[in-house]
Coordinates of C-alpha atoms and ligand atoms in Angstrom, one line a residue:
X1 CA -20.1 -1.3 -14.1
X2 CA -23.2 0.8 -13.7
X3 CA -23.7 3.8 -16.0
X4 CA -25.8 6.9 -15.1
X5 CA -26.2 9.2 -18.1
X6 CA -27.2 12.8 -17.4
X7 CA -28.6 14.6 -20.4
X8 CA -30.4 17.9 -20.8
X9 CA -33.4 19.3 -22.5
X10 CA -35.0 22.7 -23.1
X11 CA -31.9 24.9 -22.7
X12 CA -28.3 24.4 -21.6
X13 CA -26.7 26.1 -18.6
X14 CA -29.3 25.2 -16.0
X15 CA -27.0 23.2 -13.7
X16 CA -26.7 19.8 -15.4
X17 CA -23.1 19.6 -14.2
X18 CA -24.0 20.2 -10.6
X19 CA -26.9 17.7 -10.7
X20 CA -24.6 15.1 -12.3
X21 CA -21.8 15.6 -9.7
X22 CA -24.3 15.7 -6.8
X23 CA -25.8 12.4 -8.0
X24 CA -22.2 11.0 -8.1
X25 CA -21.6 12.3 -4.6
X26 CA -24.7 10.6 -3.3
X27 CA -23.7 7.3 -4.9
X28 CA -20.3 7.7 -3.2
X29 CA -22.0 8.2 0.1
X30 CA -23.5 4.7 -0.4
X31 CA -19.9 3.4 -0.3
X32 CA -19.6 3.0 -4.1
X33 CA -16.5 3.9 -6.2
X34 CA -17.7 6.6 -8.7
X35 CA -16.0 8.0 -11.8
X36 CA -17.3 10.3 -14.5
X37 CA -17.1 11.1 -18.2
X38 CA -18.0 14.4 -19.8
X39 CA -19.1 14.4 -23.4
X40 CA -18.7 17.7 -25.3
X41 CA -20.2 17.6 -28.8
X42 CA -18.0 20.4 -30.2
X43 CA -15.4 19.8 -32.9
X44 CA -12.4 21.1 -30.8
X45 CA -10.1 18.4 -29.6
X46 CA -10.0 20.0 -26.2
X47 CA -11.0 23.2 -24.3
X48 CA -7.5 24.6 -24.4
X49 CA -8.0 26.8 -27.5
X50 CA -11.4 28.2 -26.6
X51 CA -12.0 31.6 -25.1
X52 CA -12.9 31.6 -21.4
X53 CA -15.4 34.4 -22.2
X54 CA -17.3 32.1 -24.5
X55 CA -17.0 28.7 -22.8
X56 CA -15.9 29.4 -19.2
X57 CA -12.7 28.3 -17.7
X58 CA -10.4 25.7 -19.2
X59 CA -9.8 23.2 -16.5
X60 CA -6.4 21.4 -16.3
X61 CA -5.8 17.9 -15.1
X62 CA -2.8 16.1 -13.6
X63 CA -1.9 14.7 -17.0
X64 CA -2.0 18.1 -18.5
X65 CA -5.3 17.6 -20.3
X66 CA -7.1 20.9 -20.9
X67 CA -10.7 20.0 -20.5
X68 CA -14.2 21.3 -19.9
X69 CA -14.9 23.0 -16.5
X70 CA -17.4 20.3 -15.5
X71 CA -14.5 17.9 -15.0
X72 CA -13.5 20.3 -12.2
X73 CA -16.9 19.8 -10.6
X74 CA -16.4 16.0 -10.6
X75 CA -13.0 16.1 -9.2
X76 CA -14.1 18.5 -6.4
X77 CA -17.3 16.7 -5.5
X78 CA -16.1 13.2 -5.9
X79 CA -12.5 13.7 -4.7
X80 CA -11.1 11.9 -7.8
X81 CA -8.4 12.4 -10.3
X82 CA -9.5 12.3 -13.9
X83 CA -7.5 12.0 -17.2
X84 CA -7.8 13.9 -20.5
X85 CA -9.7 10.9 -21.9
X86 CA -12.5 11.4 -19.4
X87 CA -13.5 14.4 -21.6
X88 CA -14.8 13.1 -24.9
X89 CA -15.3 15.6 -27.7
X90 CA -16.5 15.2 -31.3
X91 CA -13.0 16.3 -32.4
X92 CA -11.3 13.5 -30.4
X93 CA -13.7 10.8 -31.6
X94 CA -13.4 11.8 -35.3
X95 CA -9.7 12.1 -35.3
X96 CA -9.5 8.7 -33.6
X97 CA -11.7 7.1 -36.3
X98 CA -9.9 9.0 -39.1
X99 CA -6.6 7.8 -37.9
X100 CA -7.8 4.2 -37.8
X101 CA -9.2 4.6 -41.3
X102 CA -5.8 5.8 -42.5
X103 CA -4.1 2.9 -40.8
X104 CA -6.4 0.6 -42.9
X105 CA -8.2 -0.7 -39.9
X106 CA -11.6 -0.6 -41.7
X107 CA -10.1 -1.8 -45.1
X108 CA -12.8 -2.4 -47.7
X109 CA -15.5 -0.7 -45.7
X110 CA -17.3 2.6 -46.0
X111 CA -16.6 4.4 -42.8
X112 CA -19.8 6.0 -41.4
X113 CA -21.2 7.8 -38.4
X114 CA -23.3 4.7 -37.7
X115 CA -21.7 2.3 -36.8
X116 CA -18.1 3.5 -36.8
X117 CA -18.4 6.8 -34.9
X118 CA -21.1 5.4 -32.6
X119 CA -19.0 2.3 -31.9
X120 CA -15.9 4.4 -31.2
X121 CA -17.9 6.4 -28.7
X122 CA -19.2 3.3 -26.9
X123 CA -15.8 1.6 -26.8
X124 CA -14.2 4.9 -25.5
X125 CA -16.8 5.1 -22.7
X126 CA -16.3 1.4 -21.7
X127 CA -12.5 1.8 -21.7
X128 CA -12.2 5.0 -19.8
X129 CA -14.9 4.2 -17.2
X130 CA -12.7 1.4 -15.9
X131 CA -9.7 3.6 -15.1
X132 CA -9.1 3.8 -11.3
X133 CA -9.6 7.4 -10.2
X134 CA -9.7 7.4 -6.4
X135 CA -7.3 6.6 -3.6
X136 CA -8.4 3.0 -3.5
X137 CA -6.7 2.4 -6.8
X138 CA -9.5 0.0 -7.7
X139 CA -11.8 0.0 -10.8
X140 CA -14.8 2.2 -10.3
X141 CA -18.3 0.7 -9.9
X142 CA -20.4 3.5 -11.2
X143 CA -19.7 5.9 -14.1
X144 CA -21.6 9.2 -14.4
X145 CA -21.7 10.3 -18.1
X146 CA -22.7 13.8 -18.7
X147 CA -23.8 14.7 -22.2
X148 CA -23.2 18.4 -22.9
X149 CA -25.6 20.6 -24.8
X150 CA -29.3 19.7 -25.2
X151 CA -30.7 16.5 -26.7
X152 CA -32.0 17.3 -30.2
X153 CA -29.0 19.4 -31.2
X154 CA -27.4 18.4 -34.6
X155 CA -24.1 18.2 -32.8
X156 CA -25.0 15.7 -30.2
X157 CA -26.9 13.3 -32.5
X158 CA -24.2 10.7 -32.8
X159 CA -23.6 10.6 -29.1
X160 CA -27.4 10.2 -28.4
X161 CA -27.5 7.4 -30.9
X162 CA -24.4 5.8 -29.3
X163 CA -26.0 6.0 -25.9
X164 CA -29.2 4.5 -27.2
X165 CA -27.2 1.5 -28.4
X166 CA -25.1 1.5 -25.3
X167 CA -28.1 0.8 -22.9
X168 CA -28.5 -2.6 -24.7
X169 CA -24.8 -3.3 -24.9
X170 CA -24.3 -3.0 -21.2
X171 CA -27.8 -4.3 -20.2
X172 CA -30.7 -2.1 -19.0
X173 CA -30.0 -3.1 -15.4
X174 CA -26.7 -1.3 -15.7
X175 CA -28.0 1.8 -17.3
X176 CA -30.0 4.7 -16.0
X177 CA -30.8 8.1 -17.6
X178 CA -31.5 11.3 -15.8
X179 CA -32.8 14.0 -18.0
X180 CA -32.5 17.6 -16.7
X181 CA -35.2 19.9 -17.7
X182 CA -36.5 23.4 -17.0
X183 CA -39.9 24.4 -15.4
X184 CA -40.3 28.1 -16.1
X185 CA -42.6 30.2 -13.9
X186 CA -44.7 32.5 -16.1
X187 CA -47.1 35.0 -14.4
X188 CA -46.8 32.9 -11.2
X189 CA -47.6 29.6 -13.0
X190 CA -45.2 26.6 -13.2
X191 CA -45.2 25.6 -16.8
X192 CA -44.6 22.0 -17.7
X193 CA -44.9 22.2 -21.5
X194 CA -41.2 22.6 -22.2
X195 CA -40.5 19.5 -20.1
X196 CA -43.1 17.5 -21.9
X197 CA -41.6 18.5 -25.3
X198 CA -38.1 17.7 -24.1
X199 CA -39.1 14.2 -23.0
X200 CA -41.0 13.6 -26.2
X201 CA -37.8 14.5 -28.1
X202 CA -35.8 12.1 -25.9
X203 CA -38.2 9.2 -26.4
X204 CA -38.3 9.7 -30.2
X205 CA -34.6 9.1 -30.2
X206 CA -35.0 5.8 -28.4
X207 CA -34.0 6.9 -24.8
X208 CA -36.3 6.6 -21.8
X209 CA -35.8 8.8 -18.8
X210 CA -35.5 7.0 -15.5
X211 CA -35.6 10.3 -13.7
X212 CA -36.6 13.8 -14.7
X213 CA -34.7 16.5 -12.8
X214 CA -36.7 19.7 -13.0
X215 CA -34.9 22.9 -12.5
X216 CA -37.1 25.7 -11.3
X217 CA -36.6 29.0 -9.6
X218 CA -39.1 28.0 -6.9
X219 CA -40.1 24.8 -5.2
X220 CA -42.2 22.6 -7.5
X221 CA -45.8 22.2 -6.5
X222 CA -47.2 18.7 -6.0
X223 CA -49.7 19.4 -8.9
X224 CA -46.7 20.2 -11.2
X225 CA -44.9 17.0 -10.3
X226 CA -48.1 15.0 -10.9
X227 CA -48.6 16.7 -14.2
X228 CA -45.1 16.0 -15.4
X229 CA -45.4 12.4 -14.2
X230 CA -48.6 11.9 -16.2
X231 CA -47.6 13.7 -19.4
X232 CA -44.1 12.3 -19.4
X233 CA -45.2 8.8 -18.6
X234 CA -43.2 8.3 -15.4
X235 CA -44.1 7.8 -11.7
X236 CA -44.0 10.8 -9.3
X237 CA -41.0 9.3 -7.5
X238 CA -39.1 9.7 -10.9
X239 CA -39.7 13.4 -10.9
X240 CA -37.0 15.3 -8.9
X241 CA -37.5 18.9 -8.1
X242 CA -34.3 21.0 -8.1
X243 CA -35.3 24.5 -7.2
X244 CA -32.8 27.4 -6.7
X245 CA -30.9 27.1 -3.4
X246 CA -28.5 29.6 -1.9
X247 CA -25.6 27.3 -2.4
X248 CA -24.9 24.5 -4.9
X249 CA -23.4 22.5 -2.0
X250 CA -27.0 21.9 -0.9
X251 CA -28.0 20.2 -4.1
X252 CA -26.9 16.7 -3.0
X253 CA -29.0 17.1 0.1
X254 CA -31.9 18.2 -1.9
X255 CA -31.7 15.2 -4.1
X256 CA -31.3 12.9 -1.1
X257 CA -34.4 14.3 0.5
X258 CA -36.4 13.2 -2.5
X259 CA -35.1 9.6 -2.2
X260 CA -33.3 9.8 -5.5
X261 CA -30.9 7.0 -4.4
X262 CA -33.8 4.6 -3.5
X263 CA -35.1 4.7 -7.1
X264 CA -31.6 4.7 -8.7
X265 CA -30.3 1.7 -6.7
X266 CA -33.4 -0.3 -7.5
X267 CA -33.2 0.5 -11.2
X268 CA -29.5 -0.3 -11.3
X269 CA -29.9 -3.4 -9.1
X270 CA -27.2 -2.1 -6.7
X271 CA -27.0 -4.4 -3.7
X272 CA -25.2 -4.3 -0.4
X273 CA -21.7 -2.8 -0.4
X274 CA -18.9 -4.1 1.9
X275 CA -19.3 -2.8 5.4
X276 CA -16.1 -0.8 5.5
X277 CA -17.0 1.1 2.3
X278 CA -20.5 1.8 3.6
X279 CA -19.1 3.3 6.8
X280 CA -16.7 5.5 4.7
X281 CA -19.7 6.6 2.6
X282 CA -21.7 7.5 5.7
X283 CA -18.8 9.5 7.1
X284 CA -18.6 11.4 3.8
X285 CA -22.2 12.3 4.0
X286 CA -22.1 13.5 7.6
X287 CA -19.0 15.6 6.9
X288 CA -20.7 17.2 3.8
X289 CA -23.8 17.9 5.8
X290 CA -21.9 19.4 8.7
X291 CA -19.8 21.7 6.5
X292 CA -22.7 23.0 4.4
X293 CA -25.1 23.5 7.3
X294 CA -22.5 25.1 9.6
X295 CA -21.6 27.5 6.7
X296 CA -25.2 28.7 6.7
X297 CA -24.7 29.9 10.2
X298 CA -21.6 32.1 9.5
X299 CA -22.4 35.7 9.4
X300 CA -19.1 37.5 9.3
X301 CA -18.1 38.5 5.7
X302 CA -14.8 38.5 4.0
X303 CA -14.5 40.5 0.8
X304 CA -12.1 39.6 -1.9
X305 CA -11.5 41.8 -5.0
X306 CA -11.1 39.6 -8.0
X307 CA -9.1 41.7 -10.4
X308 CA -9.2 40.0 -13.8
X309 CA -10.0 40.4 -17.5
X310 CA -12.8 37.9 -18.1
X311 CA -15.0 39.2 -15.3
X312 CA -18.1 39.4 -17.5
X313 CA -18.5 35.7 -17.4
X314 CA -18.0 34.4 -13.9
X315 CA -17.6 30.8 -15.2
X316 CA -14.2 32.0 -16.6
X317 CA -13.0 31.8 -13.0
X318 CA -15.1 28.8 -11.8
X319 CA -12.3 27.0 -10.0
X320 CA -11.0 30.2 -8.5
X321 CA -14.4 31.0 -7.1
X322 CA -14.8 27.5 -5.8
X323 CA -11.4 27.7 -4.1
X324 CA -12.4 30.9 -2.4
X325 CA -15.6 29.3 -1.3
X326 CA -13.8 26.3 0.1
X327 CA -11.4 28.5 2.0
X328 CA -14.2 30.8 3.3
X329 CA -16.1 27.7 4.6
X330 CA -13.0 26.6 6.4
X331 CA -12.6 30.2 7.9
X332 CA -16.3 30.4 8.8
X333 CA -16.8 33.5 6.8
X334 CA -19.4 34.5 4.2
X335 CA -17.6 35.2 1.0
X336 CA -18.2 38.3 -1.0
X337 CA -16.4 38.6 -4.3
X338 CA -16.1 42.1 -5.8
X339 CA -15.6 41.7 -9.5
X340 CA -13.1 44.2 -10.9
X341 CA -12.5 44.4 -14.6
X342 CA -8.8 45.2 -14.5
X343 CA -8.8 47.6 -17.4
X344 CA -11.1 49.9 -15.3
X345 CA -8.2 50.5 -13.0
X346 CA -6.1 52.0 -15.7
X347 CA -5.3 55.7 -16.3
X348 CA -6.9 55.6 -19.7
X349 CA -10.3 54.9 -18.2
X350 CA -9.9 57.8 -15.9
X351 CA -10.1 60.1 -18.9
X352 CA -12.9 58.3 -20.7
X353 CA -15.1 56.9 -18.0
X354 CA -14.4 58.4 -14.6
X355 CA -17.2 56.7 -12.8
X356 CA -16.1 53.2 -13.8
X357 CA -12.6 54.1 -12.8
X358 CA -13.7 55.2 -9.3
X359 CA -16.1 52.3 -8.9
X360 CA -13.3 49.8 -9.7
X361 CA -10.8 51.5 -7.3
X362 CA -13.5 51.7 -4.6
X363 CA -13.9 47.9 -4.8
X364 CA -10.2 47.4 -4.6
X365 CA -9.7 49.7 -1.7
X366 CA -12.7 48.3 0.3
X367 CA -11.6 44.7 -0.1
X368 CA -10.0 42.7 2.7
X369 CA -7.9 40.8 0.1
X370 CA -6.9 41.1 -3.5
X371 CA -6.7 38.2 -6.0
X372 CA -5.3 38.4 -9.5
X373 CA -6.0 35.1 -11.3
X374 CA -4.6 33.6 -14.5
X375 CA -5.0 35.1 -17.9
X376 CA -3.5 35.7 -21.4
X377 CA -2.8 38.7 -23.6
X378 CA -2.1 42.3 -22.8
X379 CA -5.5 43.8 -22.2
X380 CA -6.0 45.0 -18.6
X381 CA -2.4 44.2 -17.5
X382 CA -1.6 47.7 -16.3
X383 CA -4.7 47.6 -14.1
X384 CA -3.5 44.3 -12.5
X385 CA -0.1 45.8 -12.0
X386 CA -1.7 48.8 -10.2
X387 CA -3.7 46.4 -8.0
X388 CA -0.6 44.5 -7.0
X389 CA 1.2 47.7 -6.2
X390 CA -1.7 48.9 -4.0
X391 CA -1.7 45.6 -2.1
X392 CA 2.1 45.6 -1.7
X393 CA 2.3 49.2 -0.5
X394 CA -0.8 49.1 1.8
X395 CA -0.2 45.7 3.5
X396 CA -3.4 44.2 1.9
X397 CA -3.4 40.4 1.5
X398 CA -2.6 39.5 -2.1
X399 CA -2.6 36.2 -4.0
X400 CA -1.4 36.2 -7.6
X401 CA -2.1 33.1 -9.6
X402 CA 0.1 32.4 -12.7
X403 CA -0.4 35.7 -14.5
X404 CA -1.1 37.2 -11.1
X405 CA 2.4 36.2 -10.0
X406 CA 3.9 37.6 -13.2
X407 CA 2.2 41.0 -12.8
X408 CA 3.4 41.2 -9.1
X409 CA 6.9 40.6 -10.3
X410 CA 6.6 43.2 -13.1
X411 CA 5.3 45.7 -10.5
X412 CA 8.2 45.0 -8.2
X413 CA 10.8 45.3 -10.9
X414 CA 9.4 48.6 -12.1
X415 CA 8.7 50.3 -8.8
X416 CA 11.3 48.8 -6.4
X417 CA 14.2 47.9 -8.8
X418 CA 13.4 51.1 -10.7
X419 CA 13.3 49.5 -14.2
X420 CA 10.3 51.6 -15.3
X421 CA 9.5 50.1 -18.7
X422 CA 9.9 46.5 -17.7
X423 CA 7.1 44.1 -18.7
X424 CA 6.5 40.5 -20.0
X425 CA 7.6 39.5 -23.4
X426 CA 3.9 38.3 -23.8
X427 CA 2.8 42.0 -23.8
X428 CA 5.8 43.6 -25.6
X429 CA 7.3 41.5 -28.3
X430 CA 10.0 44.0 -29.0
X431 CA 11.4 44.3 -25.5
X432 CA 15.0 43.0 -25.0
X433 CA 15.3 39.9 -22.9
X434 CA 17.6 41.6 -20.4
X435 CA 14.9 44.2 -19.6
X436 CA 11.9 41.9 -19.4
X437 CA 10.6 40.8 -16.0
X438 CA 8.9 37.8 -17.6
X439 CA 10.2 35.8 -20.6
X440 CA 9.1 33.0 -22.9
X441 CA 10.1 29.6 -21.5
X442 CA 12.8 28.2 -23.7
X443 CA 11.2 24.7 -23.9
X444 CA 7.8 25.7 -25.1
X445 CA 6.6 25.5 -28.7
X446 CA 6.2 29.0 -30.1
X447 CA 4.3 28.1 -33.2
X448 CA 1.7 25.4 -32.5
X449 CA -0.9 26.6 -29.9
X450 CA -3.0 23.5 -29.1
X451 CA -1.8 21.7 -25.9
X452 CA 1.8 23.0 -26.1
X453 CA 2.1 25.1 -22.9
X454 CA 3.8 23.8 -19.7
X455 CA 0.8 21.8 -18.5
X456 CA -0.3 19.6 -15.7
X457 CA 1.2 18.5 -12.4
X458 CA 4.8 19.3 -11.6
X459 CA 6.7 19.4 -8.3
X460 CA 7.6 22.7 -6.7
X461 CA 10.3 22.5 -4.1
X462 CA 10.6 25.0 -1.3
X463 CA 14.1 26.5 -1.1
X464 CA 16.2 25.7 1.9
X465 CA 15.8 28.9 4.0
X466 CA 12.0 29.3 3.5
X467 CA 10.7 28.0 6.8
X468 CA 9.6 31.6 7.6
X469 CA 7.2 31.5 4.6
X470 CA 3.5 31.6 5.3
X471 CA 2.8 29.8 2.1
X472 CA 5.2 27.0 3.3
X473 CA 3.5 26.8 6.7
X474 CA 0.1 26.6 4.9
X475 CA 1.4 23.6 3.1
X476 CA 2.2 22.0 6.5
X477 CA 5.9 22.9 6.2
X478 CA 6.2 20.4 3.4
X479 CA 9.4 20.1 1.4
X480 CA 7.6 20.0 -2.0
X481 CA 4.1 20.6 -3.3
X482 CA 2.5 19.1 -6.4
X483 CA 0.2 21.4 -8.3
X484 CA -1.1 21.9 -11.8
X485 CA 0.4 24.3 -14.4
X486 CA -0.7 26.1 -17.6
X487 CA 1.7 28.7 -18.8
X488 CA 4.1 29.7 -21.5
X489 CA 6.1 32.5 -19.7
X490 CA 8.2 32.6 -16.6
X491 CA 10.1 35.0 -14.4
X492 CA 13.3 36.1 -16.1
X493 CA 16.1 34.1 -14.6
X494 CA 18.5 37.0 -15.3
X495 CA 16.7 39.2 -12.8
X496 CA 15.9 36.8 -9.9
X497 CA 19.0 37.6 -7.8
X498 CA 18.4 41.4 -8.0
X499 CA 14.7 40.9 -7.2
X500 CA 15.5 38.8 -4.2
X501 CA 18.1 41.3 -2.9
X502 CA 15.3 43.8 -2.7
X503 CA 13.1 41.6 -0.6
X504 CA 10.7 39.7 -2.9
X505 CA 11.7 36.0 -2.3
X506 CA 11.3 33.1 -4.6
X507 CA 10.5 30.5 -2.0
X508 CA 9.5 27.7 -4.3
X509 CA 11.2 26.5 -7.5
X510 CA 10.8 23.7 -10.0
X511 CA 12.9 20.6 -9.7
X512 CA 15.7 22.0 -11.9
X513 CA 15.8 25.0 -9.5
X514 CA 15.8 27.3 -12.5
X515 CA 12.2 28.1 -12.8
X516 CA 10.5 30.4 -10.2
X517 CA 7.3 29.0 -8.9
X518 CA 6.3 30.9 -5.7
X519 CA 6.9 34.4 -4.5
X520 CA 6.4 35.9 -1.1
X521 CA 7.2 39.2 0.7
X522 CA 8.5 38.7 4.2
X523 CA 7.4 41.8 5.9
X524 CA 3.8 41.8 4.7
X525 CA 0.5 40.4 6.0
X526 CA 0.3 38.1 3.1
X527 CA 1.8 38.9 -0.3
X528 CA 2.2 35.8 -2.4
X529 CA 2.0 34.4 -5.8
X530 CA 2.2 31.0 -7.5
X531 CA 3.2 30.2 -11.1
X532 CA 1.0 27.2 -10.9
X533 CA -2.8 27.2 -10.5
X534 CA -3.6 26.0 -7.0
X535 CA -7.3 26.3 -7.7
X536 CA -7.4 23.2 -9.8
X537 CA -6.8 20.9 -6.8
X538 CA -9.0 22.7 -4.2
X539 CA -11.5 20.4 -2.6
X540 CA -14.7 21.2 -0.6
X541 CA -13.3 19.4 2.4
X542 CA -9.6 20.3 1.8
X543 CA -9.3 23.9 0.6
X544 CA -6.3 24.9 -1.6
X545 CA -3.6 26.2 0.7
X546 CA -2.7 29.5 -1.0
X547 CA -6.4 30.4 -1.2
X548 CA -6.8 29.4 2.5
X549 CA -3.9 31.8 3.2
X550 CA -5.5 34.7 1.3
X551 CA -8.9 34.3 2.9
X552 CA -7.6 33.7 6.4
X553 CA -5.3 36.7 6.1
X554 CA -8.2 38.8 4.7
X555 CA -10.3 37.6 7.6
X556 CA -7.6 38.5 10.1
X557 CA -7.2 34.9 11.3
X558 CA -4.1 33.7 9.4
X559 CA -2.1 33.2 12.6
X560 CA -4.8 31.0 14.1
X561 CA -5.1 29.0 10.9
X562 CA -1.3 28.5 10.9
X563 CA -1.6 26.9 14.3
X564 CA -4.0 24.3 13.0
X565 CA -2.9 20.9 11.8
X566 CA -2.2 21.7 8.1
X567 CA -0.9 18.3 7.2
X568 CA -0.4 18.3 3.4
X569 CA -0.8 15.2 1.3
X570 CA 0.6 16.1 -2.0
X571 CA 0.9 13.4 -4.6
X572 CA 2.3 12.9 -8.0
Ligands
LIG601 N1 -0.1 34.3 -20.0 C1 0.8 33.8 -19.0 C2 1.7 32.7 -19.5 O1 1.4 32.1 -20.5 C3 0.0 33.4 -17.8 C4 -0.8 32.1 -18.0 C5 -1.9 31.9 -17.0 O2 -2.2 32.8 -16.2 N2 -2.4 30.7 -17.0 O3 2.6 32.4 -18.9

């Protein structure tokens, strides 16, 4: 097993995750089986209880793990399926060690950060890196380990020390370190001092960079590369320049151009791979290249209004954005997302901030399609309901994801069934169950909040008479689909018959056939919703089907897309 650690210096949030997943992709194009581990040095056990506005989206895995959004990048770039244990947090490591201490596993010993925590980290990495993650079902050959935060933080110190020991544990031939740094441009000059300081910090902790990936707003000058090489004590081929590019899908190609693999394979003594795997790798590279370069040549735009409540931090909707991008690439359209804060669509704002109200509605009305993504809590709900109503009444393509399905149902119950005050029990705790459009799921824990929702992959079966459904056709007329979930509430089973009799059909249900999973209007361009989150399984080369439907309908080419071979390979 070869390990490639990707750490960061200077500041966080400069694209370490993209560089790490692009490195993984390049290794994969060599025909290697690649897996990845993300280390988050915070105390939370998982990302499930963190605010999306602070930390970005909570990504959900097949096994129901609620994890850091970078795991989504790895799954998308590497086409792999990770488990909750591929996301290591300080909380997980400490609770594991404390549990062992209580069991008496360290009897007689003082339990300490070094060696007990650091050993637990190393054992965890070794164990998890061996889990098969791709369709070969075989043990991976390379593991990318991304260390969150920046080296030098108090929080990450035990992980840095564990990795220092780890390079000797696995042998230096099997260990490479890429340190991601920042080269700011001040008054037109590329400044190397922050990188020099970051590398000095790294070395003082016993880690040596094999490669320094320098993020910069512009292309790095040769003189800058030479200076970094000299002051950081590395050769120029070990300095990789990663300037801003118009799409993150170009980053793997940018790294490849600079012969990153040549250095890395030499350092890691990676030899010949079997011919068949090598051919598969080459095919992957050419597909990637073709898709990204052909996308540069699309000029027609498709505009999607994203009506949500965490729009101030776009990372809150990272997988949704990626799914829209994947679908747009497939439809040969340039994607434009209009970010609409849903509360700005509400009547209250009309009275207090008329210009915001008009701006928000202008974006909704100008859009080719409307998307209401997932969310929690009552703020902004009325705005989402208004957007769903607008889409339904004006034949505008609409996709509601999770909460987006729930608001579309509430809207329909209020305005078509005539039950004016109806809403979700999530937003009105006093509403009687018989009047609520959306109710608490009976089998979900109402007290403990960590990891207790309906989570992870579950089957959704299409109902018998749903062959007309566009969603079903998008899934290649499959009988069932397998997608990931994260919710506590569901459509009220007491109302489903009445809703259907007015035309909104529940075309997909869970295996018990009691839980509503998909909605669709028949006489509409594209009015759909899913209780699951299709965005978690969207891939660059295989866009999520509901998103493909929305973007294709918004581009006016849904009928053409439905003629294509939409073979769906869902798996459990
Ligand atoms: N808040 C809603 C629920 O818990 C929707 C969740 C979501 O959109 N992920 O059911």
